[in-house]
Coordinates of C-alpha atoms and ligand atoms in Angstrom, one line a residue:
X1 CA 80.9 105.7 74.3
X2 CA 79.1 103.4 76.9
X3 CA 82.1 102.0 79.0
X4 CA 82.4 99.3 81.6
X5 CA 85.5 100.2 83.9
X6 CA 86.6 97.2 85.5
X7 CA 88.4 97.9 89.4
X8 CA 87.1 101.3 89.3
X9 CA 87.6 101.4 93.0
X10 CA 91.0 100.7 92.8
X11 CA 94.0 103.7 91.9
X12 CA 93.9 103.8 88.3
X13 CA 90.4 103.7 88.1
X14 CA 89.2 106.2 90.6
X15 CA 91.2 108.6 88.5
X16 CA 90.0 107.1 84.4
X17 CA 86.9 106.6 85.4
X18 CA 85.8 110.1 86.2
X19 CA 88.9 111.2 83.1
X20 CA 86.5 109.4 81.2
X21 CA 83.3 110.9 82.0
X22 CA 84.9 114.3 82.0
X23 CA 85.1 113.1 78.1
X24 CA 81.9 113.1 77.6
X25 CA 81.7 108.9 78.1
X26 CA 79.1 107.3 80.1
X27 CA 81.1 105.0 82.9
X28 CA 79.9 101.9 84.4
X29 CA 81.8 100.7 87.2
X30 CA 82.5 97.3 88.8
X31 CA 84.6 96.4 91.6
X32 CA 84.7 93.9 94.6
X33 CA 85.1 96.7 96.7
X34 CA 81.6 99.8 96.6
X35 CA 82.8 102.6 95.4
X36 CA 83.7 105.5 98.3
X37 CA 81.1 108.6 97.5
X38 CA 83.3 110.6 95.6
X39 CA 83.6 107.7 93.2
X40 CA 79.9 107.1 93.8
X41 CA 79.0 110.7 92.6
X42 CA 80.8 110.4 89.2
X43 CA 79.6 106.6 88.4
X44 CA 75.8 107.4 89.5
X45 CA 73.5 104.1 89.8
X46 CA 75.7 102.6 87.1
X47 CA 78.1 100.6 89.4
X48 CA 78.3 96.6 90.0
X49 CA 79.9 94.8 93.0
X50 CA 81.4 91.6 92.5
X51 CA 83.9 89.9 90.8
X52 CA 84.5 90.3 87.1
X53 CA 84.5 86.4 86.6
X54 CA 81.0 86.1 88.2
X55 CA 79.8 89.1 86.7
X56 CA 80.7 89.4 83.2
X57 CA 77.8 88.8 81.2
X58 CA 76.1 91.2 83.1
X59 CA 78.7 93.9 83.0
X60 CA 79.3 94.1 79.2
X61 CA 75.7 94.2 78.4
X62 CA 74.7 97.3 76.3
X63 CA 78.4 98.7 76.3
X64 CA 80.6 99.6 73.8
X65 CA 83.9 98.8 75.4
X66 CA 85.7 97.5 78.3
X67 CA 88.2 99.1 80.2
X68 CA 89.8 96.5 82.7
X69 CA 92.0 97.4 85.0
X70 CA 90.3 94.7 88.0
X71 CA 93.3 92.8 89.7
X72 CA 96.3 92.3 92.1
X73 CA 98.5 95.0 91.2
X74 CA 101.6 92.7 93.0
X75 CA 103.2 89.3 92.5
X76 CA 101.6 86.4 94.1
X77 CA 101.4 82.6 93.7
X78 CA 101.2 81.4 90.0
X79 CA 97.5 80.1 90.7
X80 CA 96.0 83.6 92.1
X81 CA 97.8 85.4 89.5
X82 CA 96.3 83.6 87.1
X83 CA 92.9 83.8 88.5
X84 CA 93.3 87.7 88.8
X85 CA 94.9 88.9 85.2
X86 CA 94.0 85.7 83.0
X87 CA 90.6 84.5 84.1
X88 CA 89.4 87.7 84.2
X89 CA 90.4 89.1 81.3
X90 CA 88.9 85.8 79.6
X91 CA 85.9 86.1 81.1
X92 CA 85.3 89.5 80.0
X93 CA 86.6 88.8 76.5
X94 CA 83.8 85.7 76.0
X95 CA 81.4 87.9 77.6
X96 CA 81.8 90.3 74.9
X97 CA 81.8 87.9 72.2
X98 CA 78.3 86.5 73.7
X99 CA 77.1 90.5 73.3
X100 CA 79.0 91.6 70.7
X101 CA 81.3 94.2 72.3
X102 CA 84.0 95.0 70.2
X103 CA 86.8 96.5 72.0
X104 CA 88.7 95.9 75.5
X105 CA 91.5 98.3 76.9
X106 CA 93.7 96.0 79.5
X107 CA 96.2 97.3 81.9
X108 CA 99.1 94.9 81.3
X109 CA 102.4 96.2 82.6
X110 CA 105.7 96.5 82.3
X111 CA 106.4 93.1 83.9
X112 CA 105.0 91.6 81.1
X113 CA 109.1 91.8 79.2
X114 CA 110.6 92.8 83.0
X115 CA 113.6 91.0 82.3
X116 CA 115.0 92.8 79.6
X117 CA 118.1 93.7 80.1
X118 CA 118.3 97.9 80.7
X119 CA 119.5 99.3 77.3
X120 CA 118.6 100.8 74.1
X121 CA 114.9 101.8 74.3
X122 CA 112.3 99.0 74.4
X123 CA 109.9 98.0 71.8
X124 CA 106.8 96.6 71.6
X125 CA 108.6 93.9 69.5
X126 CA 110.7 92.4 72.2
X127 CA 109.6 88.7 73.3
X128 CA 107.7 88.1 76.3
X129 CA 110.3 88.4 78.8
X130 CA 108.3 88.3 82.2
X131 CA 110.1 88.9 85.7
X132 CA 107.6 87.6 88.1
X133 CA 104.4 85.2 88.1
X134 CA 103.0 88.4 88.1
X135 CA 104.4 88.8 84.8
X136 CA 103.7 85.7 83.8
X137 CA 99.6 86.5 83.8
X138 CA 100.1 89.7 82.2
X139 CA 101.9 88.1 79.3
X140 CA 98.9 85.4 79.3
X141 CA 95.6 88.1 79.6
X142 CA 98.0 89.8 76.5
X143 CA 97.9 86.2 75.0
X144 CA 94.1 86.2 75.0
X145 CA 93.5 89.5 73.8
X146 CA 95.4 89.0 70.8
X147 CA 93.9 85.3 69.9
X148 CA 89.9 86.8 70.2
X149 CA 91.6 90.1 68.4
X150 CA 92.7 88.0 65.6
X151 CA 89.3 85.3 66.5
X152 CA 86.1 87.8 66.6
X153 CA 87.5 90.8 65.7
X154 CA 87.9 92.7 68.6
X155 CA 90.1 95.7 69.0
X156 CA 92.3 94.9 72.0
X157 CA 95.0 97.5 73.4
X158 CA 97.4 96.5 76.3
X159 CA 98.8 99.1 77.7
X160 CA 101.8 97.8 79.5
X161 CA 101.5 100.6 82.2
X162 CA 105.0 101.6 84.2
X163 CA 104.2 103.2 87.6
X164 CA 100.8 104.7 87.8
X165 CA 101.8 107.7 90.6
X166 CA 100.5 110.9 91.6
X167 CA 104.2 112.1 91.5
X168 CA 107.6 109.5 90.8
X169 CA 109.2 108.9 94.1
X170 CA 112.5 106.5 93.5
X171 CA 114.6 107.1 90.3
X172 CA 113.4 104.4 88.8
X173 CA 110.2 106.5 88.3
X174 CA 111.9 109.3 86.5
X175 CA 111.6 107.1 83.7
X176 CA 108.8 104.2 84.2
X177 CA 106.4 107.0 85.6
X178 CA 102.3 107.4 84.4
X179 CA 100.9 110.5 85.9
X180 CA 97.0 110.3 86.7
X181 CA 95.8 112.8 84.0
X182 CA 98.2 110.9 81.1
X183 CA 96.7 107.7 81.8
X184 CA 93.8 109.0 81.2
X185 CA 94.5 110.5 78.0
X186 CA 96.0 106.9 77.0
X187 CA 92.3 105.2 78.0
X188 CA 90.9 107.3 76.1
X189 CA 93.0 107.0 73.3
X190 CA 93.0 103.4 73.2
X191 CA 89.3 103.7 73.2
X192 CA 89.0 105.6 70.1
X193 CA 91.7 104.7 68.3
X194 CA 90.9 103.1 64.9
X195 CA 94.0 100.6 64.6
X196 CA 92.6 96.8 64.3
X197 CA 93.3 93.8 66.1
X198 CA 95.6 93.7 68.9
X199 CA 98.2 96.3 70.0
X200 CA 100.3 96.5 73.1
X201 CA 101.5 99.9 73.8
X202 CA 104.0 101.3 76.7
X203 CA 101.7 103.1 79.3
X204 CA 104.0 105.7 80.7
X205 CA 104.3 109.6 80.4
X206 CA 106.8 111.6 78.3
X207 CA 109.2 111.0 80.4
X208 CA 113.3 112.6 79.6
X209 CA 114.2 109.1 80.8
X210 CA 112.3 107.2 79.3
X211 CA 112.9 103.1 79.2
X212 CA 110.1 102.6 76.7
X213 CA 109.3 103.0 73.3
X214 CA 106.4 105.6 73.0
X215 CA 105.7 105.4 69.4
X216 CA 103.1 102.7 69.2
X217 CA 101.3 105.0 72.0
X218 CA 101.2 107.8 69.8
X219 CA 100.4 105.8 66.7
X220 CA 97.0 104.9 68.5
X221 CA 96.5 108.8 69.3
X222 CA 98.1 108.9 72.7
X223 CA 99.6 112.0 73.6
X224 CA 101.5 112.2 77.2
X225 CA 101.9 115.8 78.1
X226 CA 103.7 115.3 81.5
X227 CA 107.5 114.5 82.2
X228 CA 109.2 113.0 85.1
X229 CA 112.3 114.9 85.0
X230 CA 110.0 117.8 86.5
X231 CA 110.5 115.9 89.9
X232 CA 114.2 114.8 89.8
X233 CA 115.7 117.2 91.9
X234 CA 113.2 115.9 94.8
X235 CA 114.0 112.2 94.8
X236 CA 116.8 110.6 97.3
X237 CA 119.6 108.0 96.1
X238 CA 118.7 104.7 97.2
X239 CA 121.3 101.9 97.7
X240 CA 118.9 100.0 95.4
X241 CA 118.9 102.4 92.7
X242 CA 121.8 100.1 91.2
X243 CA 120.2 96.9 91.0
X244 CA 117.1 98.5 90.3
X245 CA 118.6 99.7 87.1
X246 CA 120.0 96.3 85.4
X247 CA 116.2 95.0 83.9
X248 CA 113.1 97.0 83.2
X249 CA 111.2 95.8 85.7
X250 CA 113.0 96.9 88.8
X251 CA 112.8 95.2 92.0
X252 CA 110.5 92.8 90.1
X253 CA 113.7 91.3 88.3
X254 CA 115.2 90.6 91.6
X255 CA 112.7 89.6 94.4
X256 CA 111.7 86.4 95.4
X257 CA 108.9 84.8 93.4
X258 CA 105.5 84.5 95.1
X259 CA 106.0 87.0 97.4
X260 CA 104.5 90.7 97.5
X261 CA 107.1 93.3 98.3
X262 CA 107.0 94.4 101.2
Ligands
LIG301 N1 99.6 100.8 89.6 C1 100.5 100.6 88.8 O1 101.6 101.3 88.7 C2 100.3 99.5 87.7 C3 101.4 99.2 86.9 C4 101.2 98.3 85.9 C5 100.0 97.6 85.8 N2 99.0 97.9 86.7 C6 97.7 97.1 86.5 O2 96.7 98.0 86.5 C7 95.5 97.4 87.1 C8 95.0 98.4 88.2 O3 96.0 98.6 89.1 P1 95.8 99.6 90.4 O4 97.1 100.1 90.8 O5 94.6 100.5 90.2 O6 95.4 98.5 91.5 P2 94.4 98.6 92.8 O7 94.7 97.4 93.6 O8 94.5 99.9 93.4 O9 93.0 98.4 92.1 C9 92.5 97.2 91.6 C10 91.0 97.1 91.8 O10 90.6 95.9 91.2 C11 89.6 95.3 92.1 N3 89.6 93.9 91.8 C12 90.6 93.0 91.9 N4 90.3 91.8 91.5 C13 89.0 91.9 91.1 C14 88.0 91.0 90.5 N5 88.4 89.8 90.3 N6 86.8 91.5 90.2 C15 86.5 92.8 90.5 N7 87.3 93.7 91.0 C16 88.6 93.3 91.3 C17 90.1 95.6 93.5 O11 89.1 95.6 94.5 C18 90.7 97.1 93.3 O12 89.8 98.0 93.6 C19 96.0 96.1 87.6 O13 95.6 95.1 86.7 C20 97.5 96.2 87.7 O14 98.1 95.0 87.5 C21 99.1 98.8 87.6

């Protein structure tokens, strides 16, 4: 497939975009930020700089998906988080109704139903429960994906990612962990999958502990092959473990709105 990768630049996209190629997909990149020349290498000539808003139209032309992963990774005001999760995904979603692109994979997250309360695994099912304004524009971008799903037909798969790290470093991460070559096998999953309309699916790896349901994943072909639990032995008690532990989303549930940890 001919795929745009949206904030290639950025962590999870340095490591799906070239996942993806590996695959046998040909990767166009776009970021506000050029791509280092390692990234460079993989993406070839095919790479736009900009913003996604600005450069939509031209960024989904002649590609069969959109992988979009551009955007603050952090809480921030209500406004800018907006602008970065909701806007964005918008403008790529009209963009691809104006060229007829049929499918968009968004990283949502976890902070999307944040504060729901620790407990039985989570579903997919559970209402929109966001911890942050962070949240708040993940559930919204989710929003849109599912009205132009159910509008113009597009596929849309939000894959409400946990914590995208080379290796899990708190205990939290034992269970909410994505390890680099699992998120690229649920990419490229969500791009082939042939389930319709919208889905939102739990982006984390097969983790002992996990918080997460991972069935929708693997009803869309995603198959996580790494495990947290490898690593716990190597991670220190934290006071915060505790608090950490009472909502899904962690220290999300319990900061201050507005404000980026530090
Ligand atoms: N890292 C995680 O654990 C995690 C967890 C859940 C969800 N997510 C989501 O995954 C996505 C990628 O996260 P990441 O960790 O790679 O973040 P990152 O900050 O490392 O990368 C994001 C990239 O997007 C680019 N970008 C931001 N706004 C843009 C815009 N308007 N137009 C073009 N490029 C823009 C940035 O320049 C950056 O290179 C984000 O939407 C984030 O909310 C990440």
């Amino acid at each position: 497939m001919r795929v745009l990768v949206t904030g290639v630049s950025g962590a999870i996209g340095r490591t799906v975009a070239p996942g993806l190629t590996a695959l046998g997909h040909e990767v166009r990149g776009l970021d506000l930020v050029e791509p280092d020349d390692e990234l460079a290498g993989v993406l070839g000539a095919d790479v736009l700089v900009g913003d996604v808003v600005d450069l939509a139209d031209q960024a989904v032309a002649g590609v069969d998906a959109v992988v979009h992963l551009a955007g603050r990774p952090s809480e921030s005001s209500l406004p800018e988080a907006l602008s970065s999760h909701a806007h964005t995904t918008a403008a790529l979603l009209d963009a691809m109704v104006r060229s007829g692109v049929g499918r968009l994979v968004y990283a949502s997250s976890n902070h999307a139903v944040g504060m729901t309360p620790r407990g039985e695994q989570v579903g997919v099912d559970v209402r929109p429960r966001p911890d942050t304004f962070y949240g708040v524009a993940k559930v919204t971008a989710e929003a849109l994906m599912s009205l132009y799903a159910d509008r113009f037909e597009i596929t849309a798969v939000a894959m409400r990612i946990g914590s995208f790290l080379e290796e899990p470093t708190t205990r939290r991460a034992l269970s909410t962990w994505l390890s680099p070559d699992d998120a690229v096998r649920l990419v490229a999953a969500a791009l082939t999958t042939d389930a319709p309309g919208f889905s939102a699916v739990y982006g984390i790896s097969a983790n002992t502990r996990a918080w997460w349901d991972l069935e929708p994943g693997r009803r869309l072909g995603y198959d996580p092959q790494d495990d947290a639990e490898t690593y716990a032995s190597t991670i220190p008690h934290r006071d915060e473990d505790e608090a950490e532990g009472d909502r899904v989303g962690g220290p999300y549930a319990v900061m201050p709105l507005e404000k980026p940890l530090p």
